[in-house]
């Protein structure tokens, strides 16, 4: 799956003087968006007659490191294959010979792209405010 992140990449380029305290705010923005993407994906997946438990397999993991003046974050959102019907994720998302692709995860990412950019902008503003206190 992919998302058109051009605006987000432009935002990153504009953030050359980001305060060192921005990491905790950015982490919150990533976590909020990951939760929204998960919830959106789950909502769209409800009612699949052949996969009634599938929505409950959709989770997210937030991983990060903060130190040495930098923060590295990632959020992995999607079906957990260890949960009931989680292994159907690829078939539901991308389809198969017998099933059309649903694209529910991609739609959830797309639906939350602008909110994520707004959250990052707010995180940076909050970090600047903290720096100036």
Tab-separated table of N, CA, C and O in Angstrom:
chain	number	residue	atom	x	y	z
A	1	UNK	N	0.841	-1.172	0.000
A	1	UNK	CA	0.000	0.000	0.000
A	1	UNK	C	0.885	1.233	0.000
A	1	UNK	O	1.981	1.223	0.496
A	2	UNK	N	0.372	2.295	-0.501
A	2	UNK	CA	1.116	3.538	-0.486
A	2	UNK	C	0.201	4.730	-0.329
A	2	UNK	O	-0.995	4.651	-0.585
A	3	UNK	N	0.785	5.799	0.121
A	3	UNK	CA	0.054	7.047	0.313
A	3	UNK	C	0.857	8.144	-0.368
A	3	UNK	O	2.087	8.141	-0.343
A	4	UNK	N	0.183	9.099	-0.962
A	4	UNK	CA	0.857	10.241	-1.566
A	4	UNK	C	1.217	11.210	-0.443
A	4	UNK	O	0.375	11.954	0.050
A	5	UNK	N	2.454	11.178	-0.027
A	5	UNK	CA	2.901	11.960	1.116
A	5	UNK	C	3.672	13.213	0.681
A	5	UNK	O	4.465	13.746	1.447
A	6	UNK	N	3.451	13.724	-0.532
A	6	UNK	CA	4.215	14.884	-1.001
A	6	UNK	C	4.097	16.078	-0.069
A	6	UNK	O	5.094	16.722	0.250
A	7	UNK	N	2.881	16.379	0.380
A	7	UNK	CA	2.707	17.514	1.287
A	7	UNK	C	3.429	17.273	2.603
A	7	UNK	O	4.021	18.180	3.172
A	8	UNK	N	3.380	16.047	3.084
A	8	UNK	CA	4.074	15.718	4.321
A	8	UNK	C	5.579	15.862	4.129
A	8	UNK	O	6.273	16.400	4.997
A	9	UNK	N	6.109	15.434	3.001
A	9	UNK	CA	7.534	15.553	2.736
A	9	UNK	C	7.944	17.024	2.644
A	9	UNK	O	9.017	17.407	3.105
A	10	UNK	N	7.083	17.858	2.066
A	10	UNK	CA	7.361	19.290	2.019
A	10	UNK	C	7.387	19.874	3.422
A	10	UNK	O	8.218	20.729	3.735
A	11	UNK	N	6.482	19.411	4.278
A	11	UNK	CA	6.455	19.864	5.659
A	11	UNK	C	7.754	19.498	6.360
A	11	UNK	O	8.338	20.314	7.077
A	12	UNK	N	8.231	18.292	6.137
A	12	UNK	CA	9.485	17.857	6.756
A	12	UNK	C	10.625	18.792	6.357
A	12	UNK	O	11.446	19.180	7.186
A	13	UNK	N	10.678	19.167	5.100
A	13	UNK	CA	11.733	20.057	4.631
A	13	UNK	C	11.651	21.423	5.301
A	13	UNK	O	12.652	22.095	5.490
A	14	UNK	N	10.446	21.838	5.676
A	14	UNK	CA	10.261	23.139	6.308
A	14	UNK	C	10.588	23.133	7.798
A	14	UNK	O	10.571	24.181	8.443
A	15	UNK	N	10.891	21.992	8.343
A	15	UNK	CA	11.066	21.865	9.790
A	15	UNK	C	12.532	21.794	10.197
A	15	UNK	O	12.910	21.029	11.070
A	16	UNK	N	13.353	22.621	9.595
A	16	UNK	CA	14.780	22.546	9.859
A	16	UNK	C	15.145	22.927	11.288
A	16	UNK	O	16.110	22.424	11.840
A	17	UNK	N	14.395	23.837	11.915
A	17	UNK	CA	14.749	24.270	13.263
A	17	UNK	C	13.762	23.729	14.294
A	17	UNK	O	13.317	24.442	15.185
A	18	UNK	N	13.456	22.475	14.184
A	18	UNK	CA	12.525	21.834	15.112
A	18	UNK	C	13.202	21.700	16.477
A	18	UNK	O	14.324	21.220	16.566
A	19	UNK	N	12.522	22.114	17.534
A	19	UNK	CA	13.104	21.968	18.877
A	19	UNK	C	13.331	20.506	19.240
A	19	UNK	O	12.614	19.623	18.776
A	20	UNK	N	14.316	20.279	20.091
A	20	UNK	CA	14.619	18.913	20.526
A	20	UNK	C	13.457	18.271	21.274
A	20	UNK	O	13.352	17.052	21.334
A	21	UNK	N	12.575	19.082	21.836
A	21	UNK	CA	11.438	18.556	22.600
A	21	UNK	C	10.290	18.101	21.706
A	21	UNK	O	9.269	17.626	22.202
A	22	UNK	N	10.442	18.226	20.406
A	22	UNK	CA	9.342	17.903	19.485
A	22	UNK	C	8.986	16.421	19.474
A	22	UNK	O	7.853	16.055	19.171
A	23	UNK	N	9.915	15.567	19.839
A	23	UNK	CA	9.696	14.124	19.745
A	23	UNK	C	8.461	13.649	20.469
A	23	UNK	O	7.670	12.872	19.933
A	24	UNK	N	8.246	14.111	21.687
A	24	UNK	CA	7.087	13.640	22.445
A	24	UNK	C	5.783	14.110	21.819
A	24	UNK	O	4.777	13.412	21.867
A	25	UNK	N	5.797	15.282	21.218
A	25	UNK	CA	4.592	15.794	20.565
A	25	UNK	C	4.325	15.063	19.248
A	25	UNK	O	3.187	14.766	18.912
A	26	UNK	N	5.391	14.790	18.519
A	26	UNK	CA	5.253	14.063	17.258
A	26	UNK	C	4.785	12.639	17.535
A	26	UNK	O	3.937	12.111	16.819
A	27	UNK	N	5.301	12.029	18.594
A	27	UNK	CA	4.858	10.683	18.979
A	27	UNK	C	3.352	10.669	19.213
A	27	UNK	O	2.650	9.766	18.757
A	28	UNK	N	2.853	11.686	19.897
A	28	UNK	CA	1.415	11.761	20.157
A	28	UNK	C	0.644	11.886	18.846
A	28	UNK	O	-0.392	11.234	18.653
A	29	UNK	N	1.131	12.710	17.922
A	29	UNK	CA	0.458	12.887	16.631
A	29	UNK	C	0.422	11.578	15.850
A	29	UNK	O	-0.602	11.222	15.253
A	30	UNK	N	1.527	10.837	15.863
A	30	UNK	CA	1.584	9.555	15.160
A	30	UNK	C	0.621	8.570	15.813
A	30	UNK	O	-0.121	7.859	15.127
A	31	UNK	N	0.593	8.537	17.141
A	31	UNK	CA	-0.285	7.603	17.842
A	31	UNK	C	-1.755	7.925	17.604
A	31	UNK	O	-2.566	7.024	17.379
A	32	UNK	N	-2.099	9.206	17.622
A	32	UNK	CA	-3.493	9.597	17.371
A	32	UNK	C	-3.903	9.185	15.963
A	32	UNK	O	-4.979	8.607	15.754
A	33	UNK	N	-3.054	9.445	14.984
A	33	UNK	CA	-3.396	9.081	13.609
A	33	UNK	C	-3.449	7.567	13.436
A	33	UNK	O	-4.342	7.053	12.759
A	34	UNK	N	-2.530	6.839	14.060
A	34	UNK	CA	-2.554	5.373	13.964
A	34	UNK	C	-3.868	4.832	14.519
A	34	UNK	O	-4.474	3.927	13.938
A	35	UNK	N	-4.319	5.405	15.625
A	35	UNK	CA	-5.590	4.987	16.215
A	35	UNK	C	-6.749	5.291	15.277
A	35	UNK	O	-7.651	4.466	15.092
A	36	UNK	N	-6.733	6.472	14.668
A	36	UNK	CA	-7.806	6.848	13.744
A	36	UNK	C	-7.824	5.953	12.507
A	36	UNK	O	-8.903	5.564	12.037
A	37	UNK	N	-6.653	5.635	11.974
A	37	UNK	CA	-6.580	4.748	10.807
A	37	UNK	C	-7.117	3.368	11.187
A	37	UNK	O	-7.928	2.783	10.465
A	38	UNK	N	-6.679	2.847	12.327
A	38	UNK	CA	-7.160	1.536	12.802
A	38	UNK	C	-8.681	1.545	12.948
A	38	UNK	O	-9.362	0.628	12.467
A	39	UNK	N	-9.208	2.563	13.612
A	39	UNK	CA	-10.651	2.633	13.841
A	39	UNK	C	-11.431	2.768	12.532
A	39	UNK	O	-12.474	2.133	12.349
A	40	UNK	N	-10.922	3.576	11.613
A	40	UNK	CA	-11.572	3.755	10.311
A	40	UNK	C	-11.582	2.438	9.554
A	40	UNK	O	-12.612	2.036	8.986
A	41	UNK	N	-10.450	1.756	9.544
A	41	UNK	CA	-10.322	0.474	8.850
A	41	UNK	C	-11.281	-0.542	9.454
A	41	UNK	O	-11.990	-1.251	8.739
A	42	UNK	N	-11.324	-0.597	10.790
A	42	UNK	CA	-12.239	-1.530	11.459
A	42	UNK	C	-13.689	-1.231	11.100
A	42	UNK	O	-14.462	-2.148	10.824
A	43	UNK	N	-14.058	0.041	11.132
A	43	UNK	CA	-15.442	0.420	10.823
A	43	UNK	C	-15.825	-0.006	9.411
A	43	UNK	O	-16.928	-0.496	9.178
A	44	UNK	N	-14.911	0.185	8.459
A	44	UNK	CA	-15.190	-0.167	7.074
A	44	UNK	C	-15.233	-1.672	6.862
A	44	UNK	O	-15.888	-2.154	5.935
A	45	UNK	N	-14.510	-2.408	7.722
A	45	UNK	CA	-14.454	-3.862	7.566
A	45	UNK	C	-15.629	-4.572	8.246
A	45	UNK	O	-15.825	-5.768	8.022
A	46	UNK	N	-16.389	-3.854	9.042
A	46	UNK	CA	-17.539	-4.481	9.719
A	46	UNK	C	-18.594	-4.853	8.691
A	46	UNK	O	-18.826	-4.136	7.726
A	47	UNK	N	-19.223	-5.966	8.905
A	47	UNK	CA	-20.295	-6.384	8.021
A	47	UNK	C	-19.853	-7.256	6.864
A	47	UNK	O	-20.673	-7.586	6.007
A	48	UNK	N	-18.570	-7.628	6.813
A	48	UNK	CA	-18.138	-8.559	5.768
A	48	UNK	C	-18.694	-9.929	6.125
A	48	UNK	O	-18.306	-10.520	7.133
A	49	UNK	N	-19.625	-10.449	5.342
A	49	UNK	CA	-20.301	-11.694	5.724
A	49	UNK	C	-19.356	-12.887	5.861
A	49	UNK	O	-19.580	-13.766	6.679
A	50	UNK	N	-18.316	-12.927	5.064
A	50	UNK	CA	-17.385	-14.057	5.093
A	50	UNK	C	-16.269	-13.869	6.125
A	50	UNK	O	-15.464	-14.764	6.318
A	51	UNK	N	-16.215	-12.701	6.788
A	51	UNK	CA	-15.137	-12.428	7.744
A	51	UNK	C	-15.632	-11.555	8.893
A	51	UNK	O	-15.162	-10.446	9.092
A	52	UNK	N	-16.582	-12.046	9.675
A	52	UNK	CA	-17.156	-11.214	10.732
A	52	UNK	C	-16.173	-10.852	11.845
A	52	UNK	O	-16.338	-9.815	12.493
A	53	UNK	N	-15.142	-11.659	12.066
A	53	UNK	CA	-14.167	-11.367	13.121
A	53	UNK	C	-12.996	-10.534	12.609
A	53	UNK	O	-12.192	-10.039	13.404
A	54	UNK	N	-12.887	-10.369	11.302
A	54	UNK	CA	-11.746	-9.670	10.722
A	54	UNK	C	-11.533	-8.268	11.295
A	54	UNK	O	-10.389	-7.903	11.616
A	55	UNK	N	-12.558	-7.435	11.459
A	55	UNK	CA	-12.312	-6.081	11.967
A	55	UNK	C	-11.572	-6.065	13.304
A	55	UNK	O	-10.779	-5.158	13.562
A	56	UNK	N	-11.813	-7.068	14.132
A	56	UNK	CA	-11.191	-7.110	15.454
A	56	UNK	C	-9.739	-7.558	15.406
A	56	UNK	O	-9.039	-7.503	16.417
A	57	UNK	N	-9.278	-7.970	14.233
A	57	UNK	CA	-7.873	-8.340	14.070
A	57	UNK	C	-7.020	-7.125	13.717
A	57	UNK	O	-5.789	-7.208	13.762
A	58	UNK	N	-7.646	-6.015	13.392
A	58	UNK	CA	-6.905	-4.832	12.962
A	58	UNK	C	-6.414	-4.081	14.202
A	58	UNK	O	-7.197	-3.648	15.036
A	59	UNK	N	-5.092	-3.962	14.281
A	59	UNK	CA	-4.443	-3.327	15.416
A	59	UNK	C	-3.367	-2.376	14.901
A	59	UNK	O	-3.188	-2.237	13.691
A	60	UNK	N	-2.660	-1.766	15.832
A	60	UNK	CA	-1.473	-1.017	15.436
A	60	UNK	C	-0.394	-1.184	16.489
A	60	UNK	O	-0.672	-1.434	17.661
A	61	UNK	N	0.834	-1.080	16.046
A	61	UNK	CA	2.006	-1.091	16.919
A	61	UNK	C	2.749	0.209	16.670
A	61	UNK	O	3.021	0.561	15.510
A	62	UNK	N	3.074	0.893	17.742
A	62	UNK	CA	3.855	2.122	17.661
A	62	UNK	C	5.236	1.812	18.204
A	62	UNK	O	5.370	1.325	19.325
A	63	UNK	N	6.228	2.059	17.392
A	63	UNK	CA	7.604	1.808	17.796
A	63	UNK	C	8.379	3.113	17.697
A	63	UNK	O	8.151	3.903	16.790
A	64	UNK	N	9.265	3.314	18.626
A	64	UNK	CA	10.034	4.541	18.564
A	64	UNK	C	11.266	4.523	19.420
A	64	UNK	O	11.416	3.717	20.334
A	65	UNK	N	12.132	5.440	19.098
A	65	UNK	CA	13.354	5.685	19.849
A	65	UNK	C	13.522	7.185	19.939
A	65	UNK	O	13.381	7.893	18.943
A	66	UNK	N	13.802	7.652	21.135
A	66	UNK	CA	14.041	9.077	21.322
A	66	UNK	C	15.331	9.225	22.103
A	66	UNK	O	15.482	8.690	23.200
A	67	UNK	N	16.280	9.911	21.528
A	67	UNK	CA	17.553	10.124	22.195
A	67	UNK	C	18.564	10.729	21.256
A	67	UNK	O	18.362	10.779	20.040
A	68	UNK	N	19.640	11.216	21.816
A	68	UNK	CA	20.715	11.822	21.030
A	68	UNK	C	20.201	12.946	20.137
A	68	UNK	O	20.670	13.149	19.020
A	69	UNK	N	19.171	13.662	20.614
A	69	UNK	CA	18.644	14.798	19.872
A	69	UNK	C	17.775	14.439	18.693
A	69	UNK	O	17.502	15.274	17.840
A	70	UNK	N	17.341	13.195	18.610
A	70	UNK	CA	16.488	12.817	17.490
A	70	UNK	C	15.424	11.827	17.949
A	70	UNK	O	15.542	11.215	19.003
A	71	UNK	N	14.409	11.701	17.118
A	71	UNK	CA	13.329	10.767	17.383
A	71	UNK	C	13.059	9.976	16.119
A	71	UNK	O	12.976	10.546	15.034
A	72	UNK	N	12.933	8.668	16.257
A	72	UNK	CA	12.585	7.797	15.140
A	72	UNK	C	11.302	7.081	15.543
A	72	UNK	O	11.253	6.440	16.585
A	73	UNK	N	10.266	7.229	14.737
A	73	UNK	CA	8.970	6.628	15.039
A	73	UNK	C	8.448	5.859	13.844
A	73	UNK	O	8.686	6.233	12.696
A	74	UNK	N	7.684	4.815	14.145
A	74	UNK	CA	6.944	4.132	13.087
A	74	UNK	C	5.671	3.564	13.682
A	74	UNK	O	5.620	3.232	14.862
A	75	UNK	N	4.656	3.500	12.868
A	75	UNK	CA	3.391	2.889	13.262
A	75	UNK	C	3.040	1.852	12.207
A	75	UNK	O	2.994	2.165	11.018
A	76	UNK	N	2.830	0.643	12.664
A	76	UNK	CA	2.413	-0.429	11.759
A	76	UNK	C	0.951	-0.720	12.066
A	76	UNK	O	0.606	-1.094	13.181
A	77	UNK	N	0.107	-0.530	11.069
A	77	UNK	CA	-1.338	-0.654	11.243
A	77	UNK	C	-1.838	-1.738	10.305
A	77	UNK	O	-1.520	-1.722	9.113
A	78	UNK	N	-2.642	-2.653	10.836
A	78	UNK	CA	-3.205	-3.675	9.965
A	78	UNK	C	-3.618	-4.911	10.721
A	78	UNK	O	-3.567	-4.959	11.950
A	79	UNK	N	-4.054	-5.919	9.985
A	79	UNK	CA	-4.513	-7.155	10.603
A	79	UNK	C	-3.370	-7.888	11.300
A	79	UNK	O	-2.278	-8.006	10.757
A	80	UNK	N	-3.634	-8.350	12.481
A	80	UNK	CA	-2.697	-9.176	13.236
A	80	UNK	C	-3.014	-10.627	12.881
A	80	UNK	O	-4.092	-11.130	13.199
A	81	UNK	N	-2.076	-11.290	12.216
A	81	UNK	CA	-2.318	-12.664	11.756
A	81	UNK	C	-2.521	-13.638	12.902
A	81	UNK	O	-3.050	-14.722	12.708
A	82	UNK	N	-2.134	-13.247	14.106
A	82	UNK	CA	-2.334	-14.095	15.260
A	82	UNK	C	-3.741	-14.022	15.832
A	82	UNK	O	-4.114	-14.798	16.699
A	83	UNK	N	-4.529	-13.087	15.350
A	83	UNK	CA	-5.916	-12.952	15.813
A	83	UNK	C	-6.851	-13.636	14.831
A	83	UNK	O	-6.525	-13.822	13.659
A	84	UNK	N	-8.039	-13.942	15.324
A	84	UNK	CA	-9.031	-14.647	14.498
A	84	UNK	C	-9.300	-13.870	13.203
A	84	UNK	O	-9.608	-12.682	13.241
A	85	UNK	N	-9.161	-14.511	12.101
A	85	UNK	CA	-9.366	-14.038	10.736
A	85	UNK	C	-8.364	-12.955	10.309
A	85	UNK	O	-8.485	-12.393	9.228
A	86	UNK	N	-7.361	-12.694	11.129
A	86	UNK	CA	-6.333	-11.723	10.755
A	86	UNK	C	-5.544	-12.155	9.527
A	86	UNK	O	-5.089	-11.323	8.742
A	87	UNK	N	-5.397	-13.455	9.345
A	87	UNK	CA	-4.656	-13.971	8.193
A	87	UNK	C	-5.376	-13.695	6.872
A	87	UNK	O	-4.784	-13.823	5.802
A	88	UNK	N	-6.631	-13.289	6.935
A	88	UNK	CA	-7.377	-12.951	5.713
A	88	UNK	C	-7.059	-11.548	5.205
A	88	UNK	O	-7.552	-11.133	4.158
A	89	UNK	N	-6.237	-10.817	5.950
A	89	UNK	CA	-5.952	-9.421	5.620
A	89	UNK	C	-5.515	-9.181	4.186
A	89	UNK	O	-6.049	-8.305	3.507
A	90	UNK	N	-4.540	-9.950	3.711
A	90	UNK	CA	-4.053	-9.759	2.342
A	90	UNK	C	-5.146	-10.049	1.315
A	90	UNK	O	-5.275	-9.335	0.316
A	91	UNK	N	-5.918	-11.102	1.542
A	91	UNK	CA	-6.996	-11.449	0.603
A	91	UNK	C	-8.076	-10.366	0.566
A	91	UNK	O	-8.581	-10.021	-0.497
A	92	UNK	N	-8.415	-9.842	1.745
A	92	UNK	CA	-9.456	-8.811	1.787
A	92	UNK	C	-8.940	-7.509	1.178
A	92	UNK	O	-9.634	-6.871	0.382
A	93	UNK	N	-7.728	-7.126	1.521
A	93	UNK	CA	-7.186	-5.850	1.040
A	93	UNK	C	-6.881	-5.885	-0.453
A	93	UNK	O	-7.258	-4.985	-1.194
A	94	UNK	N	-6.168	-6.928	-0.888
A	94	UNK	CA	-5.650	-6.955	-2.261
A	94	UNK	C	-6.415	-7.871	-3.200
A	94	UNK	O	-6.173	-7.871	-4.405
A	95	UNK	N	-7.329	-8.680	-2.661
A	95	UNK	CA	-8.123	-9.559	-3.494
A	95	UNK	C	-7.395	-10.832	-3.877
A	95	UNK	O	-6.256	-11.069	-3.504
A	96	UNK	N	-8.107	-11.646	-4.621
A	96	UNK	CA	-7.552	-12.910	-5.109
A	96	UNK	C	-8.271	-13.245	-6.412
A	96	UNK	O	-9.079	-12.450	-6.910
A	97	UNK	N	-8.026	-14.407	-6.927
A	97	UNK	CA	-8.689	-14.841	-8.153
A	97	UNK	C	-10.206	-14.834	-7.963
A	97	UNK	O	-10.957	-14.501	-8.876
A	98	UNK	N	-10.639	-15.188	-6.758
A	98	UNK	CA	-12.070	-15.310	-6.497
A	98	UNK	C	-12.704	-14.108	-5.796
A	98	UNK	O	-13.916	-14.065	-5.638
A	99	UNK	N	-11.891	-13.169	-5.342
A	99	UNK	CA	-12.408	-12.031	-4.575
A	99	UNK	C	-11.820	-10.720	-5.068
A	99	UNK	O	-10.608	-10.615	-5.269
A	100	UNK	N	-12.676	-9.740	-5.200
A	100	UNK	CA	-12.213	-8.412	-5.602
A	100	UNK	C	-11.482	-7.747	-4.431
A	100	UNK	O	-11.832	-7.973	-3.276
A	101	UNK	N	-10.476	-6.925	-4.710
A	101	UNK	CA	-9.798	-6.225	-3.622
A	101	UNK	C	-10.735	-5.209	-2.966
A	101	UNK	O	-11.508	-4.542	-3.648
A	102	UNK	N	-10.647	-5.111	-1.643
A	102	UNK	CA	-11.475	-4.167	-0.904
A	102	UNK	C	-10.776	-2.818	-0.724
A	102	UNK	O	-11.435	-1.796	-0.673
A	103	UNK	N	-9.468	-2.818	-0.542
A	103	UNK	CA	-8.715	-1.572	-0.372
A	103	UNK	C	-9.091	-0.789	0.877
A	103	UNK	O	-8.961	0.429	0.902
A	104	UNK	N	-9.540	-1.467	1.914
A	104	UNK	CA	-10.013	-0.785	3.118
A	104	UNK	C	-8.881	-0.111	3.887
A	104	UNK	O	-9.061	0.981	4.425
A	105	UNK	N	-7.737	-0.742	3.950
A	105	UNK	CA	-6.592	-0.149	4.635
A	105	UNK	C	-6.081	1.079	3.915
A	105	UNK	O	-5.793	2.108	4.540
A	106	UNK	N	-5.992	0.984	2.602
A	106	UNK	CA	-5.551	2.137	1.805
A	106	UNK	C	-6.527	3.293	1.962
A	106	UNK	O	-6.119	4.444	2.109
A	107	UNK	N	-7.810	2.994	1.958
A	107	UNK	CA	-8.822	4.042	2.129
A	107	UNK	C	-8.705	4.687	3.504
A	107	UNK	O	-8.857	5.910	3.640
A	108	UNK	N	-8.407	3.897	4.537
A	108	UNK	CA	-8.241	4.444	5.884
A	108	UNK	C	-7.024	5.359	5.952
A	108	UNK	O	-7.079	6.426	6.575
A	109	UNK	N	-5.934	4.958	5.295
A	109	UNK	CA	-4.754	5.830	5.246
A	109	UNK	C	-5.073	7.137	4.532
A	109	UNK	O	-4.741	8.219	5.016
A	110	UNK	N	-5.700	7.026	3.389
A	110	UNK	CA	-6.033	8.224	2.609
A	110	UNK	C	-6.952	9.160	3.387
A	110	UNK	O	-6.783	10.379	3.347
A	111	UNK	N	-7.918	8.594	4.103
A	111	UNK	CA	-8.889	9.400	4.844
A	111	UNK	C	-8.238	10.165	5.996
A	111	UNK	O	-8.770	11.191	6.427
A	112	UNK	N	-7.098	9.706	6.462
A	112	UNK	CA	-6.458	10.325	7.620
A	112	UNK	C	-5.174	11.072	7.289
A	112	UNK	O	-4.503	11.579	8.196
A	113	UNK	N	-4.851	11.179	6.035
A	113	UNK	CA	-3.611	11.844	5.624
A	113	UNK	C	-3.591	13.319	6.033
A	113	UNK	O	-2.623	13.801	6.622
A	114	UNK	N	-4.649	14.045	5.764
A	114	UNK	CA	-4.688	15.476	6.099
A	114	UNK	C	-4.660	15.679	7.611
A	114	UNK	O	-3.988	16.602	8.112
A	115	UNK	N	-5.363	14.836	8.337
A	115	UNK	CA	-5.362	14.934	9.796
A	115	UNK	C	-3.961	14.703	10.352
A	115	UNK	O	-3.543	15.356	11.306
A	116	UNK	N	-3.217	13.788	9.750
A	116	UNK	CA	-1.855	13.519	10.197
A	116	UNK	C	-0.973	14.744	9.979
A	116	UNK	O	-0.214	15.144	10.880
A	117	UNK	N	-1.078	15.353	8.813
A	117	UNK	CA	-0.288	16.563	8.535
A	117	UNK	C	-0.637	17.669	9.534
A	117	UNK	O	0.254	18.352	10.053
A	118	UNK	N	-1.918	17.823	9.832
A	118	UNK	CA	-2.349	18.814	10.817
A	118	UNK	C	-1.779	18.487	12.196
A	118	UNK	O	-1.323	19.378	12.916
A	119	UNK	N	-1.799	17.207	12.568
A	119	UNK	CA	-1.249	16.793	13.849
A	119	UNK	C	0.239	17.068	13.960
A	119	UNK	O	0.720	17.490	15.025
A	120	UNK	N	0.976	16.855	12.884
A	120	UNK	CA	2.415	17.131	12.889
A	120	UNK	C	2.656	18.632	13.024
A	120	UNK	O	3.520	19.069	13.798
A	121	UNK	N	1.884	19.429	12.306
A	121	UNK	CA	2.026	20.888	12.417
A	121	UNK	C	1.746	21.345	13.849
A	121	UNK	O	2.469	22.178	14.400
A	122	UNK	N	0.708	20.784	14.464
A	122	UNK	CA	0.377	21.130	15.847
A	122	UNK	C	1.490	20.681	16.790
A	122	UNK	O	1.852	21.399	17.728
A	123	UNK	N	2.042	19.510	16.551
A	123	UNK	CA	3.133	19.004	17.390
A	123	UNK	C	4.329	19.942	17.355
A	123	UNK	O	4.925	20.240	18.400
A	124	UNK	N	4.667	20.416	16.184
A	124	UNK	CA	5.804	21.329	16.050
A	124	UNK	C	5.509	22.656	16.752
A	124	UNK	O	6.358	23.212	17.448
A	125	UNK	N	4.281	23.148	16.592
A	125	UNK	CA	3.894	24.394	17.262
A	125	UNK	C	3.962	24.231	18.780
A	125	UNK	O	4.450	25.127	19.493
A	126	UNK	N	3.494	23.099	19.294
A	126	UNK	CA	3.554	22.840	20.731
A	126	UNK	C	4.999	22.787	21.218
A	126	UNK	O	5.324	23.302	22.297
A	127	UNK	N	5.869	22.168	20.445
A	127	UNK	CA	7.284	22.096	20.817
A	127	UNK	C	7.916	23.485	20.841
A	127	UNK	O	8.713	23.794	21.729
A	128	UNK	N	7.576	24.320	19.859
A	128	UNK	CA	8.099	25.695	19.837
A	128	UNK	C	7.588	26.483	21.052
A	128	UNK	O	8.338	27.233	21.660
A	129	UNK	N	6.320	26.276	21.394
A	129	UNK	CA	5.756	26.950	22.565
A	129	UNK	C	6.504	26.538	23.831
A	129	UNK	O	6.834	27.372	24.663
A	130	UNK	N	6.742	25.246	23.976
A	130	UNK	CA	7.477	24.757	25.147
A	130	UNK	C	8.880	25.342	25.193
A	130	UNK	O	9.362	25.712	26.260
A	131	UNK	N	9.511	25.403	24.054
A	131	UNK	CA	10.887	25.936	23.971
A	131	UNK	C	10.927	27.402	24.418
A	131	UNK	O	11.884	27.838	25.039
A	132	UNK	N	9.876	28.136	24.103
A	132	UNK	CA	9.854	29.579	24.389
A	132	UNK	C	9.329	29.910	25.776
A	132	UNK	O	9.231	31.083	26.133
A	133	UNK	N	8.948	28.916	26.567
A	133	UNK	CA	8.449	29.181	27.925
A	133	UNK	C	9.579	29.505	28.875
A	133	UNK	O	10.644	29.181	28.819
